[in-house]
mmCIF file of C-alpha atoms and ligand atoms in Angstrom:
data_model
loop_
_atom_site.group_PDB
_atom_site.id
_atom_site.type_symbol
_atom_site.label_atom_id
_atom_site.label_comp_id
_atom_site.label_asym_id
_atom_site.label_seq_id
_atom_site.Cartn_x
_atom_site.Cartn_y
_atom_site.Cartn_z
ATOM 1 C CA UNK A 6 0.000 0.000 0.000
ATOM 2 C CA UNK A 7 1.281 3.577 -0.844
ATOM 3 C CA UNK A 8 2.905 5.240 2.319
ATOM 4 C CA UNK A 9 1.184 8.819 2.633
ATOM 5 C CA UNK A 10 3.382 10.168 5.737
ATOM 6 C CA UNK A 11 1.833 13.466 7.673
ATOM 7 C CA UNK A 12 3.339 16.660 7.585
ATOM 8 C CA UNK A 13 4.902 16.216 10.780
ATOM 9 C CA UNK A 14 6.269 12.896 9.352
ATOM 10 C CA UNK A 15 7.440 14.500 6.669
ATOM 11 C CA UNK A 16 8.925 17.418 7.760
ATOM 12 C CA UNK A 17 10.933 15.412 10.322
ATOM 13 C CA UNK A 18 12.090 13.129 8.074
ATOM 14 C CA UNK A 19 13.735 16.227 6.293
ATOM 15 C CA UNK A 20 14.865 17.466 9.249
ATOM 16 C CA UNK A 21 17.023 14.351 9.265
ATOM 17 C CA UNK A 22 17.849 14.462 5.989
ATOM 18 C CA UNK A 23 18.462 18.220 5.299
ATOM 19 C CA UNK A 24 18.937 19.431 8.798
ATOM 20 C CA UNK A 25 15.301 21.017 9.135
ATOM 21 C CA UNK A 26 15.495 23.308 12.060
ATOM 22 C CA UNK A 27 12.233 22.404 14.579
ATOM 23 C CA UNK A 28 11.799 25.674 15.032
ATOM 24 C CA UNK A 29 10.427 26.011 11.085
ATOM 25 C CA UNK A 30 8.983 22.453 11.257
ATOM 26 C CA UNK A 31 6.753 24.437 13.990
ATOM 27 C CA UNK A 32 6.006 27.176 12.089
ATOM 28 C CA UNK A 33 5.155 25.128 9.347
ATOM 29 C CA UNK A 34 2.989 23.225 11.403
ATOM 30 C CA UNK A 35 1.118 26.246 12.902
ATOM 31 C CA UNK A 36 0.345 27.623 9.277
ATOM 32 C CA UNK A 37 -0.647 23.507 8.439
ATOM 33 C CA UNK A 38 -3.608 24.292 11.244
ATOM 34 C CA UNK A 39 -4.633 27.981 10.360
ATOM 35 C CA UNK A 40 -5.197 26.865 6.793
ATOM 36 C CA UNK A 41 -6.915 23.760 8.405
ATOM 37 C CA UNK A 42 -9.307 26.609 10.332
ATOM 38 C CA UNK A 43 -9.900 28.495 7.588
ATOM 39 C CA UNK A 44 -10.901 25.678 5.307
ATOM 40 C CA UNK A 45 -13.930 24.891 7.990
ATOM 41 C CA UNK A 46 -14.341 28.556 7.956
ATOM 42 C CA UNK A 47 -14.841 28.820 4.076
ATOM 43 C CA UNK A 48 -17.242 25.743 4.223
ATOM 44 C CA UNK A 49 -19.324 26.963 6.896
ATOM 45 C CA UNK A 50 -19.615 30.558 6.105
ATOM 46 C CA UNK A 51 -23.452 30.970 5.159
ATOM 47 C CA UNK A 52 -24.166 29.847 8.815
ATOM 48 C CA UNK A 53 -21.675 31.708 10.522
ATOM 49 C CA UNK A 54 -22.669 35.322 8.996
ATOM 50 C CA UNK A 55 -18.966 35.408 6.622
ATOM 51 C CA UNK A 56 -20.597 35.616 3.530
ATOM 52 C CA UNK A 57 -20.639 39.617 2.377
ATOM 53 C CA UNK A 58 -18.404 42.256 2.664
ATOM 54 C CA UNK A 59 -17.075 43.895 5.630
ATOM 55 C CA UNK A 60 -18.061 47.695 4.365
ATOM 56 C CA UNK A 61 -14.334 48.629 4.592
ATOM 57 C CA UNK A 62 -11.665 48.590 2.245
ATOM 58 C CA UNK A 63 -8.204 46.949 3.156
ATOM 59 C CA UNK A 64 -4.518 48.157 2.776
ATOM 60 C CA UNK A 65 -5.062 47.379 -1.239
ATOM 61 C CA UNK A 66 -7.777 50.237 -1.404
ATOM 62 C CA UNK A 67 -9.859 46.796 -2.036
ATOM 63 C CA UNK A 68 -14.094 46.009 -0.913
ATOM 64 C CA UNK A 69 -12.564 43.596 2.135
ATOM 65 C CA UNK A 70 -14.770 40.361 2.417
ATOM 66 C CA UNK A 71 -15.833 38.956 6.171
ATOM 67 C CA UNK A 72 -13.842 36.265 4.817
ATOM 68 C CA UNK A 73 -10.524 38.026 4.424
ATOM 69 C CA UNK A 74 -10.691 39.424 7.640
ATOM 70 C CA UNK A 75 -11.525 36.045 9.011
ATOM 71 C CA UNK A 76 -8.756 34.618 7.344
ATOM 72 C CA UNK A 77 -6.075 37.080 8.105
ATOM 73 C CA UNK A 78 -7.222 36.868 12.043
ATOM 74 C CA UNK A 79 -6.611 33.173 11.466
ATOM 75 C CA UNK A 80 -2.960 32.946 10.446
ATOM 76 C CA UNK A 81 -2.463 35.751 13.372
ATOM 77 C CA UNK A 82 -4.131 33.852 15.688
ATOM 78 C CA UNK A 83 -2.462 30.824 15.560
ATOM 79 C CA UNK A 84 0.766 31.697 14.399
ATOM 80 C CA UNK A 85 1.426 34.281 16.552
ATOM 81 C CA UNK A 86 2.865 31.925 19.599
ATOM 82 C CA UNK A 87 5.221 29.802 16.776
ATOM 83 C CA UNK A 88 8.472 29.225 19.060
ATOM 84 C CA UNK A 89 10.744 31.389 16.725
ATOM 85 C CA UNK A 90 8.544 33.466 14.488
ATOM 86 C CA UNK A 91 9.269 37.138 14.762
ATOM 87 C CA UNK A 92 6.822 39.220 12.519
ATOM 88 C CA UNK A 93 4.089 39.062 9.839
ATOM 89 C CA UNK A 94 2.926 40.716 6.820
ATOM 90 C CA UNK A 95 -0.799 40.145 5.972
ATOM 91 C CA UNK A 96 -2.071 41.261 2.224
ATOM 92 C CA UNK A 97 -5.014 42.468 4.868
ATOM 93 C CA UNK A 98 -2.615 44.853 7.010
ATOM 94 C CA UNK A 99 -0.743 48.154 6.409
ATOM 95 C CA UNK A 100 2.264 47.526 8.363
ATOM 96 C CA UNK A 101 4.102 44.593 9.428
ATOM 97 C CA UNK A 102 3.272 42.526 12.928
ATOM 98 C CA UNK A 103 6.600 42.557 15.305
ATOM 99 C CA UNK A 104 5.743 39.835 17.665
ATOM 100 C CA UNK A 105 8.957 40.060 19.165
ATOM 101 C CA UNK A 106 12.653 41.283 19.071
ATOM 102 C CA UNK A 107 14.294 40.338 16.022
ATOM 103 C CA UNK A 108 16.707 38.954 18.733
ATOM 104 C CA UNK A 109 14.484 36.468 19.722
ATOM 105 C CA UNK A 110 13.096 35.254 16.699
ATOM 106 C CA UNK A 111 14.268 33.102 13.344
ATOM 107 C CA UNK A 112 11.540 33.952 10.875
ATOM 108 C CA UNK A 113 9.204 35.974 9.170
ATOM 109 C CA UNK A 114 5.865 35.232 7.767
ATOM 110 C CA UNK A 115 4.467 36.822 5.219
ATOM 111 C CA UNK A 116 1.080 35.959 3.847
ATOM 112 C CA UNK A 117 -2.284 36.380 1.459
ATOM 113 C CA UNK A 118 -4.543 34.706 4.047
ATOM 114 C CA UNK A 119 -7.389 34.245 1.186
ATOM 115 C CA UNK A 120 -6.479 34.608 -2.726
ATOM 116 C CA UNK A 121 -9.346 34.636 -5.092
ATOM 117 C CA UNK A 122 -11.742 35.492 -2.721
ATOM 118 C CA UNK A 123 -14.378 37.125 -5.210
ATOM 119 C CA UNK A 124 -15.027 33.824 -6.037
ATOM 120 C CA UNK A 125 -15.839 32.645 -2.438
ATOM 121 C CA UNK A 126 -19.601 33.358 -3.065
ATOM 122 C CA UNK A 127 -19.740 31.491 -6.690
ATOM 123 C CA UNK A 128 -18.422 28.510 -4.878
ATOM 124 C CA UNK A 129 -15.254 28.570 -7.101
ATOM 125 C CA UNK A 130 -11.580 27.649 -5.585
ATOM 126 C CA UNK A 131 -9.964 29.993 -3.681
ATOM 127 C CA UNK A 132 -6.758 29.712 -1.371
ATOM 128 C CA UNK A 133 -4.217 30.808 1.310
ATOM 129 C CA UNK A 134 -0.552 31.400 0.299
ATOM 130 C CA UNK A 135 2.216 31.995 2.506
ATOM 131 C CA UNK A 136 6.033 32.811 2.070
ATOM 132 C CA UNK A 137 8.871 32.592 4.790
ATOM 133 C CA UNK A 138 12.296 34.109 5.752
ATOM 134 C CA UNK A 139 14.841 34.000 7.905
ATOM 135 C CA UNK A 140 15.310 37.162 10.562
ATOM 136 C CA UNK A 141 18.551 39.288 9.457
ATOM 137 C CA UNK A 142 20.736 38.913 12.492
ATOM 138 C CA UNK A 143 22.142 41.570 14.914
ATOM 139 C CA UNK A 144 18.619 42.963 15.543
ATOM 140 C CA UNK A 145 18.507 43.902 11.417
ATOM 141 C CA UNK A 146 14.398 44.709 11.268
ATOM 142 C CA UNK A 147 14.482 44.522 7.309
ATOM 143 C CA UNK A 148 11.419 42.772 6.327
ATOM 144 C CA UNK A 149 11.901 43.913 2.571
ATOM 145 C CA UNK A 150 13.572 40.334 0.571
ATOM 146 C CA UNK A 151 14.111 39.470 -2.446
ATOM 147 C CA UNK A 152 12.070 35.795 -3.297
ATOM 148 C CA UNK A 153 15.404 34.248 -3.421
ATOM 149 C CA UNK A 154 15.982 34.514 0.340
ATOM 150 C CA UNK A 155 13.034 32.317 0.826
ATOM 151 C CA UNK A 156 13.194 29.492 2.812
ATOM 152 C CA UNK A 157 9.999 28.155 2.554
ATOM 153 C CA UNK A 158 6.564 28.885 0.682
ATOM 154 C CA UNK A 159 3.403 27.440 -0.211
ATOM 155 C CA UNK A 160 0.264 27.627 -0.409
ATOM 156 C CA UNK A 161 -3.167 25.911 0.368
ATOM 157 C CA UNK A 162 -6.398 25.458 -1.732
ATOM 158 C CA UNK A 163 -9.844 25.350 -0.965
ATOM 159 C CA UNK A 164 -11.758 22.935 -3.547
ATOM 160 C CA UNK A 165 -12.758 19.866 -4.015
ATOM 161 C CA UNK A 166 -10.160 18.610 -1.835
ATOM 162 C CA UNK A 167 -8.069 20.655 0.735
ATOM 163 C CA UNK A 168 -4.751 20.587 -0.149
ATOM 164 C CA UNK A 169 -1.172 22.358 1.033
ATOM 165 C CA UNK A 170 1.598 22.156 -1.227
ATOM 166 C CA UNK A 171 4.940 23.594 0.541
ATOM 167 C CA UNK A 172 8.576 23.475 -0.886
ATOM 168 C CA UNK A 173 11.424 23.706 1.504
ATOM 169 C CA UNK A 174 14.006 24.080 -1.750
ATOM 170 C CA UNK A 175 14.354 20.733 -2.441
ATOM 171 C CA UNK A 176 11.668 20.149 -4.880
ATOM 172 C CA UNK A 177 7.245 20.327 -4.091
ATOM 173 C CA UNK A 178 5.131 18.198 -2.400
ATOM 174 C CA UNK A 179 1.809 17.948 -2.033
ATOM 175 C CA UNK A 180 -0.657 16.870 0.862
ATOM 176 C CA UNK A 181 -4.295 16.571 0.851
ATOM 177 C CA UNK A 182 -6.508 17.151 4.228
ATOM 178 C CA UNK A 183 -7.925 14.006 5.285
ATOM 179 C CA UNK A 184 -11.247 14.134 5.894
ATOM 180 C CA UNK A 185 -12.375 12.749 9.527
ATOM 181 C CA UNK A 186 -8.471 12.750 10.951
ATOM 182 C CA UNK A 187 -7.564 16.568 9.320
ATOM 183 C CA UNK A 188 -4.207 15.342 8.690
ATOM 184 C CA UNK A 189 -2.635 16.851 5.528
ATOM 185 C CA UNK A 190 -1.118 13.298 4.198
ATOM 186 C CA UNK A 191 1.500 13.187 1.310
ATOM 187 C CA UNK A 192 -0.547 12.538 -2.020
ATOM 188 C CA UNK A 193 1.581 14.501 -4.577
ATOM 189 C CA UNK A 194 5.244 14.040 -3.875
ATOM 190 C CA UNK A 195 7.986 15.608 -6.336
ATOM 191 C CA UNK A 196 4.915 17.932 -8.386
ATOM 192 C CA UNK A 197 7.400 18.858 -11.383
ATOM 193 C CA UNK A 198 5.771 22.000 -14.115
ATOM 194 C CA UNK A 199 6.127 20.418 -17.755
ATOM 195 C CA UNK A 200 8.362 22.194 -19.584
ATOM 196 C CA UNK A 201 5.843 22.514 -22.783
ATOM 197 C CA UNK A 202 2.888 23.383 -22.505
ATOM 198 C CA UNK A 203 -0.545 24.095 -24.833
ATOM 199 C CA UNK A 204 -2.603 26.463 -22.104
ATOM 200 C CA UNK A 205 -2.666 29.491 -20.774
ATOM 201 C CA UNK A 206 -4.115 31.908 -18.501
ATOM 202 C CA UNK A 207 -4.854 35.150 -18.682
ATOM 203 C CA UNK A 208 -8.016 37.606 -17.931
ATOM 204 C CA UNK A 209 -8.660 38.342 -21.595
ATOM 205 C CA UNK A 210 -10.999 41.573 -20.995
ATOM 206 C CA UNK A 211 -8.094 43.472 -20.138
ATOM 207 C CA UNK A 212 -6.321 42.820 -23.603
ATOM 208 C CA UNK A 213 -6.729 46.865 -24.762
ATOM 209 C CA UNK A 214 -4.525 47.211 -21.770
ATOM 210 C CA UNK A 215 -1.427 44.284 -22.881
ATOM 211 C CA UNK A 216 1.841 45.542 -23.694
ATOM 212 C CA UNK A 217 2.752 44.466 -27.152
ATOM 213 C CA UNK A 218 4.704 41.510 -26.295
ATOM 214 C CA UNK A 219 2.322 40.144 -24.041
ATOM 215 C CA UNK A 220 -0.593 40.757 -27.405
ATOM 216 C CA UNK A 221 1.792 38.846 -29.705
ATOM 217 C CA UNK A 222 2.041 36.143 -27.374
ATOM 218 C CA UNK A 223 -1.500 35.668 -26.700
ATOM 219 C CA UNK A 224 -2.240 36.267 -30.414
ATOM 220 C CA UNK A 225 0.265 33.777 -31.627
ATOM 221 C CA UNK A 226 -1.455 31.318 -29.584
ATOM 222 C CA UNK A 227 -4.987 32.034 -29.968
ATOM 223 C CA UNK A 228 -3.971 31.892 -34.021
ATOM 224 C CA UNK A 229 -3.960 28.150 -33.298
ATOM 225 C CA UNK A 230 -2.198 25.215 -36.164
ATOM 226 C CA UNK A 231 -2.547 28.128 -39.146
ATOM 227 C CA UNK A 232 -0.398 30.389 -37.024
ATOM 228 C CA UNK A 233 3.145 30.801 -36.012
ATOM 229 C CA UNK A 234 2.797 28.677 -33.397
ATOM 230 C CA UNK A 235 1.417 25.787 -35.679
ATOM 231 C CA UNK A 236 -0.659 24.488 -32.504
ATOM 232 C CA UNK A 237 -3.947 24.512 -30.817
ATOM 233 C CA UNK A 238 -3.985 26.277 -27.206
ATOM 234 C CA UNK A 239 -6.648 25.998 -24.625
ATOM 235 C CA UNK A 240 -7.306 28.983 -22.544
ATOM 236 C CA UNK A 241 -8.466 29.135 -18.661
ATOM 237 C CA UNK A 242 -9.370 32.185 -16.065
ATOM 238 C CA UNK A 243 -10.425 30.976 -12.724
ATOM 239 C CA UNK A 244 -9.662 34.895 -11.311
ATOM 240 C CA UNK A 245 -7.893 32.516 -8.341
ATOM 241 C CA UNK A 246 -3.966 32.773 -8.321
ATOM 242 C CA UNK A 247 -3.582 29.970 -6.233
ATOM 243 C CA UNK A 248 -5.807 27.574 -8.444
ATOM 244 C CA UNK A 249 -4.236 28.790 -11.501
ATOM 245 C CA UNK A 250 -1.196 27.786 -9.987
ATOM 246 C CA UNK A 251 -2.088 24.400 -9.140
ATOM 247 C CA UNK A 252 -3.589 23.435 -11.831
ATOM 248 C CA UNK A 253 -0.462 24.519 -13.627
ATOM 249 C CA UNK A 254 1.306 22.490 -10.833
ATOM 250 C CA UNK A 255 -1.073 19.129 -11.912
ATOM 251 C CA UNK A 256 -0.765 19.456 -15.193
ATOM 252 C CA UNK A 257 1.126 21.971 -17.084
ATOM 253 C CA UNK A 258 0.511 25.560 -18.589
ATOM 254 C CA UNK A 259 1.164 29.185 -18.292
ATOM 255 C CA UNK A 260 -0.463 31.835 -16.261
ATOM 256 C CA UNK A 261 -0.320 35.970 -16.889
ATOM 257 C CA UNK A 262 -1.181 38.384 -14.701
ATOM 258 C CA UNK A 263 1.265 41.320 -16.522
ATOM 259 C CA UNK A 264 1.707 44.519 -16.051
ATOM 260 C CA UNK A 265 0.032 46.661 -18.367
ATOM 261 C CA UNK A 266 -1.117 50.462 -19.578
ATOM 262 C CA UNK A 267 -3.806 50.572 -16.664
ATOM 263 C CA UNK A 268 -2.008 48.798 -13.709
ATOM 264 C CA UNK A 269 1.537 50.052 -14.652
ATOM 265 C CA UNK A 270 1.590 53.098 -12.253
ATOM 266 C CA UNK A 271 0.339 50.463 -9.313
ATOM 267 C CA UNK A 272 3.266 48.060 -10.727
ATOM 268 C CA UNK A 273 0.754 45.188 -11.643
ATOM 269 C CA UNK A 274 -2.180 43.524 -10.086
ATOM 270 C CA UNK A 275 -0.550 41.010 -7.958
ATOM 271 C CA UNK A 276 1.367 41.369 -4.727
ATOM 272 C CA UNK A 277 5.150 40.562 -5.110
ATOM 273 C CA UNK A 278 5.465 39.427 -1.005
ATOM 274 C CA UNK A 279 3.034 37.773 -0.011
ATOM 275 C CA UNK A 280 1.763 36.162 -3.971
ATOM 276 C CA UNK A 281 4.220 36.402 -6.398
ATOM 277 C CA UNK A 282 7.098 35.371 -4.323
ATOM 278 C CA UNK A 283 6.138 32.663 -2.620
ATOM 279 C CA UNK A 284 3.912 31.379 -6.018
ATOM 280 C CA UNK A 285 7.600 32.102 -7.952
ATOM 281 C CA UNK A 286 9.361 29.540 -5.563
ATOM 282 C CA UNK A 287 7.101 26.441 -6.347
ATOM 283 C CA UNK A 288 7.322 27.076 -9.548
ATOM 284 C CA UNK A 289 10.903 27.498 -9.893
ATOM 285 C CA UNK A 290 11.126 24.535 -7.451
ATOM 286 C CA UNK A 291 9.152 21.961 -9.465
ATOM 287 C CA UNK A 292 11.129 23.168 -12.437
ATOM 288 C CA UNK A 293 9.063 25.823 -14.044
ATOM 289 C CA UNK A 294 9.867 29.614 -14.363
ATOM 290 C CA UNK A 295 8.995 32.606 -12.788
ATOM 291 C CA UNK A 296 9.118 36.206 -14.850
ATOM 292 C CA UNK A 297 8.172 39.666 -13.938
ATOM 293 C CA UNK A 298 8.751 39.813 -18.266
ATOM 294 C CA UNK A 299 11.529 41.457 -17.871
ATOM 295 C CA UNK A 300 13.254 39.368 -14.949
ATOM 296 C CA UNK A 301 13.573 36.681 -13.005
ATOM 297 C CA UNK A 302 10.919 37.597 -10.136
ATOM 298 C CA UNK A 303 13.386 36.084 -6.759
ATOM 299 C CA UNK A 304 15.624 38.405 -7.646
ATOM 300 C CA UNK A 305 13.471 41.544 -7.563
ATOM 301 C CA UNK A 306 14.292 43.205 -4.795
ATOM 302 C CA UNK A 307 11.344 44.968 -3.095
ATOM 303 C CA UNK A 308 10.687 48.568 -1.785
ATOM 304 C CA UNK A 309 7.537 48.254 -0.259
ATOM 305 C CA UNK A 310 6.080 45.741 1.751
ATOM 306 C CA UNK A 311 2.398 46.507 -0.471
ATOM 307 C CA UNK A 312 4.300 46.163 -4.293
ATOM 308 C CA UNK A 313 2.652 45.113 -6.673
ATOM 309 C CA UNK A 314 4.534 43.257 -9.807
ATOM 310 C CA UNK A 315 3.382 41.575 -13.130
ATOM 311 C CA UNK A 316 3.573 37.715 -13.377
ATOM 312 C CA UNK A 317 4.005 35.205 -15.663
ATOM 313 C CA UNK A 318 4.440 32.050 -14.629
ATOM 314 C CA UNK A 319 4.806 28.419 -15.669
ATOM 315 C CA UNK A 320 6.357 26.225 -18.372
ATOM 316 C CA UNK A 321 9.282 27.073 -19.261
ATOM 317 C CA UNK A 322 9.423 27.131 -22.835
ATOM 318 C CA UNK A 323 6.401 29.558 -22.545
ATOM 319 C CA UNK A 324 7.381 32.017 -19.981
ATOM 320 C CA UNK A 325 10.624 32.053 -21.672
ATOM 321 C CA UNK A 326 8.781 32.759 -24.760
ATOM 322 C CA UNK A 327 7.022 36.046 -23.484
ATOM 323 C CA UNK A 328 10.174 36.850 -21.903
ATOM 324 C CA UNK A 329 12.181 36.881 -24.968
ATOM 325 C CA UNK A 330 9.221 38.922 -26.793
ATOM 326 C CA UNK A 331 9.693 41.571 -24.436
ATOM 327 C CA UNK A 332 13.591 41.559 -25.042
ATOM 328 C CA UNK A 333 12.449 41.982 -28.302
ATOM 329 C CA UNK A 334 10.261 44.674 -27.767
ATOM 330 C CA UNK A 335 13.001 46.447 -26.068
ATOM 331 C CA UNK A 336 15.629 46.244 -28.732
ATOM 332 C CA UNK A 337 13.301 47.439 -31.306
ATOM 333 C CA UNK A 338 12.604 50.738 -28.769
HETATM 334 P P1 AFP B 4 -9.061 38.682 -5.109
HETATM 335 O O1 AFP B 4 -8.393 38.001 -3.953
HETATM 336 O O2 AFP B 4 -9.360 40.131 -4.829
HETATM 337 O O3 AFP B 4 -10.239 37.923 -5.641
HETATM 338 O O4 AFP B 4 -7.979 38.760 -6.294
HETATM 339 C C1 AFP B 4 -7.429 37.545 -6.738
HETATM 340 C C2 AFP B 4 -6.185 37.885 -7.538
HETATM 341 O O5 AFP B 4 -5.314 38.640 -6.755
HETATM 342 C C3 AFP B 4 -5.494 36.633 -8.060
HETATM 343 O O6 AFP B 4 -5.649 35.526 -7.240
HETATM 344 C C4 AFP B 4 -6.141 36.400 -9.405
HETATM 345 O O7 AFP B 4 -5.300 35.748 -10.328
HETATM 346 C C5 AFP B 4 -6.456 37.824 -9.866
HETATM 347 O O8 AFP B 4 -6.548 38.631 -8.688
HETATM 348 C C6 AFP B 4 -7.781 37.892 -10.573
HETATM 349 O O9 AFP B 4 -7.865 39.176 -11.130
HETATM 350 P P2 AFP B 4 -9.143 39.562 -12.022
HETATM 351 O O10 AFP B 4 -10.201 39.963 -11.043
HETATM 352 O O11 AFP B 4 -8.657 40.701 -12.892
HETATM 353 O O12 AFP B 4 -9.541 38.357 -12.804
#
């Protein structure tokens, strides 16, 4: 019978391995159970009052949901007391959370306690995502990283199933919730991003907004076998990062959330922290790439805890594709 080890398992198993420090496995553990709560918390919303909005707008200048405040008092909640975890960043709040001296901590948490949440009420996936990092030492209080200082990400989604899918930087696993024990079992070890791919995702409506290279792209594909591209593609939106991401995870594809003539002064749509990040780890982990379109987006190195960034993420061959377009795009001026 197929082993499907726990978390904890897991996680301790790499500690022997790779020298996981308990303190993380901890941390790890206490995000494991907040995503836990907020899955319940999703599922039992319509008798709890959560559906609706909270007639406020968050940080983002965003209509915040019941939900996202919900959510975001989750993760604080319960992993506020982790052993070594020093502060948080929440999509939901202005300024960071110092739980303690940087002295007396090891990491920082930053998080997008619920992503996609405008689908919430349409009964449509939606998720948690979460990045971490290690403290700077000698009291440093710099929470601004580049992605490459990660040390762990992941993310959870809410469908069908309840998964969690973490990498530590060796590679992406995934583990589904057990329903009856709530124990997030291995189910997806090793999840690895095909290098070719025939899909891709994008919010269409906004294509009077694209930059150029990001039209040709989408053109070339949507131009199907008579066009350059000499093949059909398939096209998804599911206006969820985090399911996007999975199902690109599962099996394949491309996902663009770019910057464009209406989000450029903003810097994007999506929030380099706390989404793109943490989403640009797994990726690059299970052998996929990770592009602002005009860099790699780890080694973006951010001025604001709030920034926002344009993505594209995915196979290879296609993110490297739109990248080269907009090298392109520059040389031409
Ligand atoms: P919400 O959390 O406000 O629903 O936004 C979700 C998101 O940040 C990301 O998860 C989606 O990919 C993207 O926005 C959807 O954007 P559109 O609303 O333009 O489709």
């Amino acid at each position: 019978m197929t082993e499907r080890p726990t978390l904890r398992r897991y996680m301790t198993r790499h500690s022997a391995l790779d020298g996981l420090d308990p303190n993380l496995i901890f941390l790890i553990e206490d995000i494991a159970s907040a995503c836990r709560v907020i899955g319940n918390s999703l599922r039992n919303a319509a008798f709890e009052g959560n559906h609706g909005l909270v007639g406020d707008t968050n940080v983002q200048g965003e209509d915040q949901k019941k939900l996202d405040v919900v959510a975001d008092e989750t993760f604080a909640r319960i992993c506020e007391n982790s052993p070594r975890l020093a502060a948080l960043v929440s999509e939901e709040r202005e300024e960071a959370t110092w739980l303690k001296e940087p002295e007396e901590g090891d990491y920082l948490l930053y998080y997008d306690p619920l992503d996609g949440s405008s689908n919430i009420e349409v009964g449509l996936s939606v998720g948690s995502i979460f990045s971490i990092c290690q403290v700077e030492k000698d009291g440093d209080r710099t929470l601004l990283k580049k992605g490459r200082a990660q040390v762990a990400a992941g993310y959870a989604i809410y469908g069908p199933a309840m998964m969690l899918v973490l990498t530590l930087g060796h590679g992406v696993d995934g583990f589904t919730c057990e329903y009856g024990t709530g124990d997030f079992r291995l189910t997806h070890p090793s999840m690895t991003v095909p290098a070719k791919t025939r899909e891709f995702a994008i919010n269409a409506s906004r294509y009077r907004y694209w930059q150029s290279p990001v039209r040709r792209y989408v053109d070339e594909c949507i131009a199907g076998t008579e066009g350059p591209r000499g093949e059909a593609f398939n096209m998804r939106w599911t206006a969820s990062m985090v399911a996007e991401v999975h199902r690109i995870l599962i099996r394949g594809g491309v996902f663009l959330y770019p910057q464009d003539t209406e989000n450029a002064a903003k810097g994007g749509r999506l929030r380099l922290l706390y989404e793109a990040n943490p989403m640009g780890a797994i990726i690059e982990q299970a052998g996929g790439a990770a592009s602002t379109g005009t860099m790699p987006i780890l080694d973006l190195m951010p001025d604001d805890f709030h920034q926002r960034v344009g993505v594209i993420l995915g196979s290879a061959d296609e993110v490297n594709r739109v990248a080269e377009y907009h090298a392109q795009d520059r040389a031409a001026g």
